[in-house]
Amino acid sequence: MDDSLLTLNRVTKIFQIGTFLSKVKIYAVRDVTLTIEKKPMVFTLVGESGSGKTTLANVLLRVVAPTEGSVSFLGRKIESYKKSEFIRLVQPVFQNPYETFNPLKKVELYFRSVINKLSIVNHNGHAAEKIIDQALSSVALTWEEVRGKYLHEFSGGQLQRLSIARALMVNPTLLVADEPVSMLDASLRVFVLNLFRKLKEEKQLYVVYITHDLATAYYISDRIAVMLRGSVVEMGPAEKVLLNPLHPYTALLKESVPNPYKKQGESRFEEREEQILEIEEYAGEGCKFALRCPHAKEICRREIPADVFLDDVLVKCWLYK
């Protein structure tokens, strides 16, 4: 019996662009296999823009279907769930809270709509308000602060907390949070990140956190998967992956984090302009980091590396084969 919360088995998502006569295949996600155990945690997908993080999140949310592979949640294929059943279990938190709410509607209407659509209570006004207030209290807001107000009457941080509160109303098992703090200032980022940690501990909630920011990933994550051009190149406990990276790409991401104590120009990597131009056009079958990697071998340009496990860390790199 499958005792995992979420299992992705060789998930691939291909988009085709171009005309009918000349179509190009783009691998947004390629052969991703990972498992999230039944132990409340924050599992982070991290990588640069275009690495496939958001596409993978959309696969988890059933916004798009994988071209190949399968996704199982609580032992069942996600496509087997009815829509109403699935949204009770899995809820999204989006990057831009200003796009979550219509500025012409009172924010409270969104909370009442969730109750009515999912029949959480039988149209009892007081019971509905109690459920809304409980969800709001989870994110340090009250019903009195929200009732009767419109979008423009809230700050960005409040709106993001409202987005999270709306997601919590159905008591989900999993939150999929796509860059939820990237539009907030530093103090509000810490507040929202602490909120995710609190929800994990108090509500036994699972969070898939998607970000390009290694600092917030290190702060909040239990486990982490590093994505590069659609593939997971390193995955394991957050401290092991981020403090002692095995894959050269993860090491580069770590080097790119601003460090006031590092001398200017001090880096293990030399990024030459021609390398950057080449990597953007590189569509070979080998490692997608081969043209920027200082350790690249001939085989790196020819063949995709196999997965290697070293002390609970998966790394996709020929250095360890």
Short mmCIF file of C-alpha atoms in Angstrom, two decimals:
data_model
loop_
_atom_site.label_atom_id
_atom_site.label_comp_id
_atom_site.label_asym_id
_atom_site.label_seq_id
_atom_site.Cartn_x
_atom_site.Cartn_y
_atom_site.Cartn_z
CA MET A 1 0.00 0.00 0.00
CA ASP A 2 1.26 3.47 -0.94
CA ASP A 3 1.97 5.43 2.26
CA SER A 4 3.13 8.61 0.53
CA LEU A 5 1.20 11.87 0.34
CA LEU A 6 2.24 12.80 -3.18
CA THR A 7 4.10 10.81 -5.80
CA LEU A 8 5.27 12.01 -9.21
CA ASN A 9 6.43 9.22 -11.50
CA ARG A 10 8.46 10.32 -14.55
CA VAL A 11 6.26 13.38 -15.16
CA THR A 12 6.90 15.19 -18.44
CA LYS A 13 5.03 18.18 -19.86
CA ILE A 14 5.63 19.17 -23.47
CA PHE A 15 4.32 22.35 -25.08
CA GLN A 16 4.32 22.78 -28.84
CA ILE A 17 4.87 26.16 -30.44
CA GLY A 18 4.95 27.29 -34.04
CA THR A 19 2.73 26.76 -37.06
CA PHE A 20 1.00 23.59 -38.20
CA LEU A 21 3.82 22.88 -40.65
CA SER A 22 6.66 23.72 -38.30
CA LYS A 23 6.10 22.90 -34.65
CA VAL A 24 8.79 22.91 -31.97
CA LYS A 25 8.53 20.82 -28.82
CA ILE A 26 9.39 22.58 -25.57
CA TYR A 27 10.02 20.36 -22.54
CA ALA A 28 8.69 22.50 -19.68
CA VAL A 29 9.02 19.55 -17.29
CA ARG A 30 11.07 16.47 -18.11
CA ASP A 31 11.07 13.08 -16.42
CA VAL A 32 10.47 14.33 -12.86
CA THR A 33 10.15 11.68 -10.18
CA LEU A 34 9.70 12.60 -6.53
CA THR A 35 7.83 11.58 -3.41
CA ILE A 36 6.50 13.58 -0.47
CA GLU A 37 6.07 11.39 2.58
CA LYS A 38 3.09 11.46 4.94
CA LYS A 39 4.82 13.74 7.37
CA PRO A 40 3.75 17.41 7.47
CA MET A 41 6.47 19.41 5.78
CA VAL A 42 7.36 22.30 3.53
CA PHE A 43 8.66 20.84 0.28
CA THR A 44 10.29 23.49 -1.91
CA LEU A 45 10.81 23.62 -5.67
CA VAL A 46 13.57 26.13 -6.39
CA GLY A 47 15.20 27.32 -9.60
CA GLU A 48 15.63 30.20 -11.99
CA SER A 49 12.83 31.60 -14.17
CA GLY A 50 12.00 29.09 -16.88
CA SER A 51 13.14 26.09 -14.87
CA GLY A 52 9.67 24.49 -14.92
CA LYS A 53 8.61 25.20 -11.31
CA THR A 54 5.28 26.81 -12.15
CA THR A 55 4.43 24.25 -14.82
CA LEU A 56 5.01 21.50 -12.29
CA ALA A 57 2.81 23.36 -9.80
CA ASN A 58 0.06 23.56 -12.44
CA VAL A 59 0.34 19.81 -12.96
CA LEU A 60 -0.11 19.29 -9.20
CA LEU A 61 -3.17 21.59 -9.26
CA ARG A 62 -4.64 19.82 -12.33
CA VAL A 63 -4.51 23.07 -14.30
CA VAL A 64 -2.57 21.19 -16.98
CA ALA A 65 -2.25 17.46 -17.53
CA PRO A 66 1.16 15.83 -17.90
CA THR A 67 2.11 14.70 -21.38
CA GLU A 68 3.75 11.62 -19.89
CA GLY A 69 3.99 10.08 -16.44
CA SER A 70 1.57 10.09 -13.54
CA VAL A 71 0.77 11.98 -10.33
CA SER A 72 -0.73 10.23 -7.31
CA PHE A 73 -2.16 11.93 -4.23
CA LEU A 74 -3.01 9.92 -1.12
CA GLY A 75 -2.62 6.72 -3.12
CA ARG A 76 -4.92 7.74 -5.99
CA LYS A 77 -4.22 9.21 -9.40
CA ILE A 78 -5.14 12.90 -9.19
CA GLU A 79 -7.37 12.68 -12.27
CA SER A 80 -9.56 10.14 -10.45
CA TYR A 81 -10.78 12.77 -7.97
CA LYS A 82 -13.97 14.69 -8.64
CA LYS A 83 -13.32 18.42 -8.91
CA SER A 84 -15.18 19.26 -5.69
CA GLU A 85 -13.33 16.49 -3.85
CA PHE A 86 -9.92 17.55 -5.16
CA ILE A 87 -10.26 21.25 -4.26
CA ARG A 88 -11.14 20.28 -0.70
CA LEU A 89 -7.80 18.48 -0.49
CA VAL A 90 -5.47 20.71 -2.53
CA GLN A 91 -5.56 24.51 -2.56
CA PRO A 92 -3.39 27.09 -4.38
CA VAL A 93 -1.82 30.31 -3.12
CA PHE A 94 -0.78 32.52 -6.03
CA GLN A 95 2.04 35.01 -6.47
CA ASN A 96 0.00 38.18 -6.93
CA PRO A 97 -2.70 38.68 -4.28
CA TYR A 98 -4.12 41.62 -6.25
CA GLU A 99 -5.18 39.20 -8.99
CA THR A 100 -6.96 36.92 -6.54
CA PHE A 101 -9.75 39.37 -5.72
CA ASN A 102 -11.98 41.52 -7.95
CA PRO A 103 -11.59 45.20 -6.93
CA LEU A 104 -15.31 45.76 -7.59
CA LYS A 105 -16.44 43.13 -5.08
CA LYS A 106 -16.26 43.08 -1.33
CA VAL A 107 -13.59 40.63 -0.21
CA GLU A 108 -15.99 38.85 2.16
CA LEU A 109 -18.04 37.68 -0.84
CA TYR A 110 -15.22 35.37 -1.85
CA PHE A 111 -15.32 33.67 1.54
CA ARG A 112 -19.10 33.31 1.44
CA SER A 113 -18.83 31.93 -2.10
CA VAL A 114 -16.51 29.14 -0.93
CA ILE A 115 -19.01 28.17 1.76
CA ASN A 116 -21.96 28.17 -0.66
CA LYS A 117 -20.24 26.31 -3.50
CA LEU A 118 -18.83 23.57 -1.33
CA SER A 119 -21.82 23.42 1.04
CA ILE A 120 -19.60 23.72 4.11
CA VAL A 121 -22.62 24.81 6.15
CA ASN A 122 -26.33 24.82 5.35
CA HIS A 123 -26.76 28.53 4.63
CA ASN A 124 -26.63 29.44 8.28
CA GLY A 125 -25.30 33.00 8.47
CA HIS A 126 -23.84 32.78 11.98
CA ALA A 127 -22.22 29.40 11.31
CA ALA A 128 -20.73 30.74 8.06
CA GLU A 129 -19.28 33.77 9.81
CA LYS A 130 -17.79 31.53 12.49
CA ILE A 131 -15.99 29.42 9.85
CA ILE A 132 -14.74 32.56 8.10
CA ASP A 133 -13.54 34.03 11.39
CA GLN A 134 -11.68 30.80 12.23
CA ALA A 135 -9.90 30.88 8.86
CA LEU A 136 -9.02 34.55 9.30
CA SER A 137 -7.71 34.00 12.82
CA SER A 138 -5.27 31.44 11.40
CA VAL A 139 -3.61 34.27 9.47
CA ALA A 140 -3.83 36.89 12.27
CA LEU A 141 -6.90 38.70 10.90
CA THR A 142 -10.45 39.07 12.21
CA TRP A 143 -13.89 39.10 10.65
CA GLU A 144 -14.35 42.68 11.84
CA GLU A 145 -11.24 43.78 9.92
CA VAL A 146 -12.54 42.26 6.68
CA ARG A 147 -16.31 42.67 6.68
CA GLY A 148 -17.63 45.25 4.22
CA LYS A 149 -14.22 46.17 2.76
CA TYR A 150 -12.92 46.21 -0.80
CA LEU A 151 -9.56 45.25 -2.30
CA HIS A 152 -8.05 48.76 -2.13
CA GLU A 153 -8.61 48.93 1.64
CA PHE A 154 -6.02 46.23 2.33
CA SER A 155 -2.23 46.19 2.09
CA GLY A 156 -0.39 43.64 -0.05
CA GLY A 157 0.53 41.61 3.00
CA GLN A 158 -3.07 41.56 4.23
CA LEU A 159 -4.31 40.46 0.81
CA GLN A 160 -1.84 37.59 0.69
CA ARG A 161 -2.98 36.51 4.15
CA LEU A 162 -6.58 36.72 2.93
CA SER A 163 -5.67 34.47 0.00
CA ILE A 164 -4.21 31.93 2.41
CA ALA A 165 -7.25 32.20 4.70
CA ARG A 166 -9.61 31.51 1.82
CA ALA A 167 -7.59 28.43 0.93
CA LEU A 168 -7.72 27.23 4.56
CA MET A 169 -11.52 27.43 4.76
CA VAL A 170 -11.92 23.98 3.21
CA ASN A 171 -9.34 22.52 5.62
CA PRO A 172 -7.06 21.25 2.82
CA THR A 173 -4.32 18.68 3.19
CA LEU A 174 -1.93 20.39 0.76
CA LEU A 175 -1.20 24.01 -0.14
CA VAL A 176 0.62 24.73 -3.41
CA ALA A 177 2.16 28.18 -2.97
CA ASP A 178 3.72 29.64 -6.14
CA GLU A 179 6.10 32.52 -5.29
CA PRO A 180 3.73 33.70 -2.53
CA VAL A 181 6.12 36.28 -1.03
CA SER A 182 7.94 37.62 -4.09
CA MET A 183 5.77 40.77 -4.25
CA LEU A 184 6.01 41.55 -0.54
CA ASP A 185 8.61 43.59 1.32
CA ALA A 186 11.10 41.90 3.64
CA SER A 187 9.15 42.17 6.90
CA LEU A 188 5.96 40.84 5.35
CA ARG A 189 7.87 38.00 3.70
CA VAL A 190 9.05 36.78 7.08
CA PHE A 191 5.52 37.01 8.47
CA VAL A 192 4.02 34.91 5.65
CA LEU A 193 6.85 32.37 5.79
CA ASN A 194 6.40 32.01 9.54
CA LEU A 195 2.70 31.56 8.89
CA PHE A 196 3.38 28.58 6.62
CA ARG A 197 5.60 27.03 9.29
CA LYS A 198 2.92 27.60 11.92
CA LEU A 199 0.22 26.02 9.72
CA LYS A 200 2.44 23.01 9.11
CA GLU A 201 2.96 22.47 12.82
CA GLU A 202 -0.49 23.34 14.17
CA LYS A 203 -2.75 22.11 11.36
CA GLN A 204 -0.50 19.28 10.16
CA LEU A 205 -0.52 20.92 6.75
CA TYR A 206 1.69 20.03 3.79
CA VAL A 207 3.06 22.91 1.72
CA VAL A 208 4.68 22.80 -1.72
CA TYR A 209 6.55 26.10 -1.81
CA ILE A 210 7.78 27.37 -5.18
CA THR A 211 10.45 30.05 -5.35
CA HIS A 212 13.60 31.32 -7.05
CA ASP A 213 14.88 32.72 -3.73
CA LEU A 214 17.34 30.44 -1.95
CA ALA A 215 17.27 32.56 1.21
CA THR A 216 13.55 32.02 1.80
CA ALA A 217 13.89 28.39 0.68
CA TYR A 218 16.53 27.77 3.35
CA TYR A 219 14.44 29.55 5.99
CA ILE A 220 11.25 27.60 5.46
CA SER A 221 12.02 24.25 3.82
CA ASP A 222 12.20 20.75 5.22
CA ARG A 223 13.07 19.20 1.88
CA ILE A 224 14.02 20.85 -1.38
CA ALA A 225 14.20 20.00 -5.08
CA VAL A 226 16.39 22.12 -7.38
CA MET A 227 15.07 22.44 -10.92
CA LEU A 228 17.03 23.25 -14.07
CA ARG A 229 15.31 23.56 -17.45
CA GLY A 230 12.52 21.16 -16.54
CA SER A 231 14.53 18.56 -14.61
CA VAL A 232 15.20 18.01 -10.92
CA VAL A 233 19.00 18.03 -10.62
CA GLU A 234 19.30 17.78 -6.83
CA MET A 235 16.84 16.88 -4.09
CA GLY A 236 17.04 16.14 -0.38
CA PRO A 237 16.92 17.70 3.11
CA ALA A 238 17.12 21.48 2.78
CA GLU A 239 20.20 21.93 4.97
CA LYS A 240 22.20 19.29 3.13
CA VAL A 241 21.26 20.58 -0.31
CA LEU A 242 21.79 24.28 0.39
CA LEU A 243 24.75 24.18 2.77
CA ASN A 244 26.71 21.47 0.94
CA PRO A 245 25.42 21.37 -2.63
CA LEU A 246 26.52 18.43 -4.76
CA HIS A 247 25.36 19.56 -8.20
CA PRO A 248 27.40 22.38 -9.81
CA TYR A 249 24.17 24.21 -10.69
CA THR A 250 23.01 24.21 -7.05
CA ALA A 251 26.46 25.51 -6.09
CA LEU A 252 26.05 28.32 -8.64
CA LEU A 253 22.66 29.26 -7.21
CA LYS A 254 24.20 29.38 -3.74
CA GLU A 255 27.07 31.55 -5.02
CA SER A 256 24.56 33.97 -6.56
CA VAL A 257 22.97 34.77 -3.18
CA PRO A 258 24.31 38.23 -2.13
CA ASN A 259 26.97 37.94 0.59
CA PRO A 260 28.29 41.18 2.11
CA TYR A 261 31.37 39.36 3.44
CA LYS A 262 32.46 37.96 0.09
CA LYS A 263 35.04 39.95 -1.83
CA GLN A 264 33.85 41.41 -5.12
CA GLY A 265 34.52 39.07 -8.00
CA GLU A 266 35.18 36.12 -5.70
CA SER A 267 33.42 33.14 -7.25
CA ARG A 268 34.10 29.54 -8.15
CA PHE A 269 32.35 30.09 -11.48
CA GLU A 270 33.39 32.25 -14.38
CA GLU A 271 30.33 33.15 -16.41
CA ARG A 272 31.47 34.21 -19.86
CA GLU A 273 29.05 35.94 -22.20
CA GLU A 274 29.47 33.32 -24.91
CA GLN A 275 28.55 30.58 -22.42
CA ILE A 276 25.31 32.31 -21.52
CA LEU A 277 24.40 32.73 -25.19
CA GLU A 278 25.18 29.10 -25.91
CA ILE A 279 23.20 27.74 -22.99
CA GLU A 280 20.07 29.61 -24.09
CA GLU A 281 20.19 27.85 -27.45
CA TYR A 282 21.39 24.50 -26.15
CA ALA A 283 18.85 21.78 -26.83
CA GLY A 284 21.10 18.73 -26.71
CA GLU A 285 20.29 15.47 -24.98
CA GLY A 286 22.98 15.84 -22.33
CA CYS A 287 23.07 17.75 -19.08
CA LYS A 288 21.42 21.16 -19.46
CA PHE A 289 24.17 22.74 -17.38
CA ALA A 290 27.03 21.28 -19.41
CA LEU A 291 28.00 24.48 -21.22
CA ARG A 292 28.34 26.45 -18.00
CA CYS A 293 29.74 23.77 -15.75
CA PRO A 294 33.46 23.98 -14.90
CA HIS A 295 33.52 20.22 -14.37
CA ALA A 296 31.85 19.22 -17.64
CA LYS A 297 33.08 16.11 -19.43
CA GLU A 298 32.37 14.94 -22.96
CA ILE A 299 29.68 12.57 -21.71
CA CYS A 300 27.87 15.51 -20.08
CA ARG A 301 27.11 16.94 -23.52
CA ARG A 302 25.95 13.61 -24.95
CA GLU A 303 23.85 11.88 -22.30
CA ILE A 304 21.43 12.88 -19.58
CA PRO A 305 22.97 11.92 -16.20
CA ALA A 306 21.40 9.17 -14.15
CA ASP A 307 20.06 9.78 -10.63
CA VAL A 308 22.58 9.05 -7.89
CA PHE A 309 21.72 8.87 -4.16
CA LEU A 310 24.33 10.07 -1.67
CA ASP A 311 23.38 10.29 2.03
CA ASP A 312 19.65 10.96 1.41
CA VAL A 313 20.38 13.43 -1.39
CA LEU A 314 19.53 12.73 -5.02
CA VAL A 315 21.85 14.33 -7.56
CA LYS A 316 21.66 14.09 -11.34
CA CYS A 317 25.29 14.56 -12.33
CA TRP A 318 28.04 12.53 -14.04
CA LEU A 319 30.51 13.64 -11.35
CA TYR A 320 29.00 11.07 -9.00
CA LYS A 321 28.41 8.16 -11.35
#
